[in-house]
Amino acid sequence: MSKQDRQGSDLHDPGTTVRERKFDDAEPPIGWDGQTLQEMLDESERLAEETGHYQGLDELEMKEEDRFTYERLYSRLRGALVSARETALHVSASPIVREIGELCFQVYTPEGDSIAVSTGIIVHVHTGSLAIKYMIEQDYEHDRGIQPGDVFCNNDNDLGNVHTTDVHTFVPIFYDDELVAWADGVTHEIDIGGMTRGHDQLASTNRHEDGLYATCEKIGEDDKLYQDWRDRGQRGTRTPMYWDLDEKCRLAGCHMIREAIHDMIDEVGVDTFKQFIYEAVEEGRQTMESRVQERLFPGTYREASFLPITWGDKAWQPGSRQDMMNHLPVEVTVDEDGGMELDMEGASPPGPHAFNCAEGSMEGALWVSLTQCLLHDGKVNDGAHMAVDTHYPEGSVTNPQDPELSYHTPWATIFPTYQGVWKCISRGFFSRGFREEVVTGYGEPSDAIQGGGKLMDSFADAIPDALGDYFPVGPFELSCQGLGASACRDGLDYAYAMFNPEADLGDVEEWEQTQWGLIQLGRKVKPNTAGHGKYRGGTGWEGMYTVMGSEDVSLYCLSLPDVTWCSSGMSGGYPHSTSYSVRAHDTDLASRTVKGEPYSIGDDRPGDHQFEQNIEAEEIIRDQSGMFWPEEFDNYDMLHYKMSGGPGWGDPLERPPEKCKEDIEDEVFTPDIVEQVYGVVGEYDADDREFTIDEDATRERRAEIREERAEETQSFEEFFEEEKDRVKKGDWNDGVQWMYEGVFELSEEWADEFRGFWDLGDNYSP
Amino acid sequence: MTDLSNDRVRSLIDGEMAWDELRNEVLPDPKDPNRFEKTREVLQDRVDWDDPILVPLNDHLYVVGTDEGRVVRTECGEDLCDVDENWKRSCRIRVRDEDEEFEELYPKYMHVDPDWAFELREWYCPECYKLVDVDAVPVGYPVIKPFDPDIDTFYEEWQGRPAPDREGDDAAAD
């Protein structure tokens, strides 16, 4: 039992954290002009369907006739959201929120359409929308009640969220007796209970193992959280203090937004405010359509991504002990009006894993992708979402419609999928001449070491009682991966996260204040992680942890791309390297430290077992799979991890030798790999970090590689016959078999395309 | 509005533009509305054939208008196929699916586990053997056609003029 008293800590005394406030009730209907919220939602959807414009607004009257007021209101609203985020995050104690900024605030129309969003994890701008619409459609207005001062909570992915550890707080904003808007704050929790420690679990296989769920639940009134809800959080998570302060952070931010909106309405009047919020959403929709016409090429784009799930020898539950592979195809169509459609017909069925992804999660991820590649400016809101039609097949891993499943780590489905979407959009950029906007994809933000442990008594005495002796492990180093190359320059090195445009891995010291028993021994650039190409992908990096002064420590790793690639590069560029894992138990680290002897802080040359050269241990696990399930770690055990590079662009033989020289000197690539892939030959003085190009040898090597290409390739017809033979024999492993079988069962359309491509009979099935 | 000269477009295409210039003058919005046509002109000047480039597909592949119709052509002048077909069917291909083949590109442990029946398919120009695409897919995965451009919609509806290979069509009809 944690040292912390889960019922009596001063940190959780309502008297220290809650102000007394009594609101007047608002009698339903609470919508505008005597409408119910359901009537407003129905009318909004009807107008959008009939006119193609949000609320039927084919003209933005206020924007055109009173531009200053319109833009000032948007700036004030956006400013209020950013201010709420920057202020409220200091209420939190979790470094995920306070240091990394894994939180976001947004404002919605009464119908649940986002108007504006703060900085941060803006993937949630649309997920909150879905949760609000659910509450409307379930008639909370008359049943559960939606009143001034109420507080609602949701982290149920099936109703509007990304993964279960993202927790939303909703506050309805009334003006007089009308609901004028909703405020929503989201924070990424470091723990919500569940069958194992960690914020992106591997082990859970169904809802009941995911941890604490709030299903669009009313959790307070009169600005005060219900006692039973607070107790549930305190008793239902491993980190009650972080849970409590994160919740106060969200609530404080929502209340700041509410006050800012009241001030705005007091100044301009409620009718002006209403017109403004509708026009802002429609402007977002129009901006998206015009941006598509400005930047892309009409037509149909196709890609496919894959996720291997190596549960055959890892899973705990018998029902999930199988290898699987998720098929994540994308087809993006840009029509003549600038409309865009994303179709994932052929996606795999869901499975007994934590990577199932609700439709709302997929939509949120589409949104965060579009805001980074197409909509960097303008009114960033649900209007962009309305300009894109999506088809996430019902019953697939991208839209299971099954609350029984586990949705703890849908990111493992999202990351590969949107690599494909980014590549499709980048093809459009390239065709239009916008080479600087091309992004070949990204390093999947994973290799997330997670878990937790307890401090030994002697160490725990140094920690304030209120914090307890349990320490969670959930560093956000995964926020800094390599970005894919563009079509005119290399990818950004170790500085990108798809899910949060403000990628930040945080300071080691900050994390060590939380993860008391987990000590970082080193961080460095990881050679040969970047995808090859004329323009290489951004490089990844590696680090080393050990455990000290702790007991009952278990750690695990979510790692992508694992035993296969998820995607590739573009225009002849290669994918970045896959992951692997190295960990050592019962090591001589302590005695090496005492004697001042060197110890391993990296694994530059995994083929040479470099890590093992400076450490001895009873057991060293070196596995081609980077993904491992919760495993016990004792003091001085060691854990190596790596972060991905990004995919490349273009034929590597076209990379200037001078660039390859820089790559070697910056330890992005090793000389042997550069010679083999880029054909650049020379001498490397590792002590001085100086590579001297041998121009003649480079010329010869490049010519040799071109000759090898001619010798080692085959015609398409030869390839087709050989590959078809493997298809007919089912010459693949259990994971790939699981993929083909599942897709054939779920999508007759995709099965027909497969049979047609390989010229197989109608009766073929894998 | 940044109005890029053809020289600067050339510098962008060649990857020679300095980061400051790229960041301050090329990346920000709004973009030069004539970027497509300027890019097309620069690319057209570089190739040894006269048929008009209609759509640049990647570094070395173009959709080109010819007297025989629209085709996918490599930079070196090899016609791969009709625009409606999948140009990968006309490429030379190398498939890597074993440790030794992967380890020509990646260190041990940092590539696909061969037990997972996953392939790197490298697509080469059949004439000059430039590498034009790489796919990473499981064994048996169909070869996807990456892009079907809607060429006439683009030129006629979005650019307000006929595609370069159809410019004389109206006059001929008259």
mmCIF file of N, CA and C in Angstrom, chain A residues 69 356 367 488 550 625 725:
data_model
loop_
_atom_site.group_PDB
_atom_site.id
_atom_site.type_symbol
_atom_site.label_atom_id
_atom_site.label_comp_id
_atom_site.label_asym_id
_atom_site.label_seq_id
_atom_site.Cartn_x
_atom_site.Cartn_y
_atom_site.Cartn_z
ATOM 1 N N THR A 69 -14.448 43.500 -35.811
ATOM 2 C CA THR A 69 -15.080 42.840 -34.663
ATOM 3 C C THR A 69 -14.925 41.325 -34.761
ATOM 4 N N ASN A 356 -6.979 -1.153 -30.713
ATOM 5 C CA ASN A 356 -8.233 -0.848 -31.381
ATOM 6 C C ASN A 356 -8.477 0.662 -31.324
ATOM 7 N N TRP A 367 -7.541 15.035 -38.185
ATOM 8 C CA TRP A 367 -7.579 16.474 -37.955
ATOM 9 C C TRP A 367 -6.196 17.012 -37.585
ATOM 10 N N CYS A 488 12.942 18.595 -50.822
ATOM 11 C CA CYS A 488 14.027 19.552 -51.086
ATOM 12 C C CYS A 488 15.008 19.651 -49.922
ATOM 13 N N SER A 550 15.159 1.206 -5.512
ATOM 14 C CA SER A 550 13.743 0.887 -5.732
ATOM 15 C C SER A 550 13.446 -0.591 -5.541
ATOM 16 N N SER A 625 12.700 -7.751 -31.786
ATOM 17 C CA SER A 625 11.470 -7.035 -31.491
ATOM 18 C C SER A 625 11.740 -6.011 -30.384
ATOM 19 N N ASP A 725 3.046 -17.334 -56.781
ATOM 20 C CA ASP A 725 3.282 -18.686 -56.288
ATOM 21 C C ASP A 725 3.298 -18.699 -54.749
#
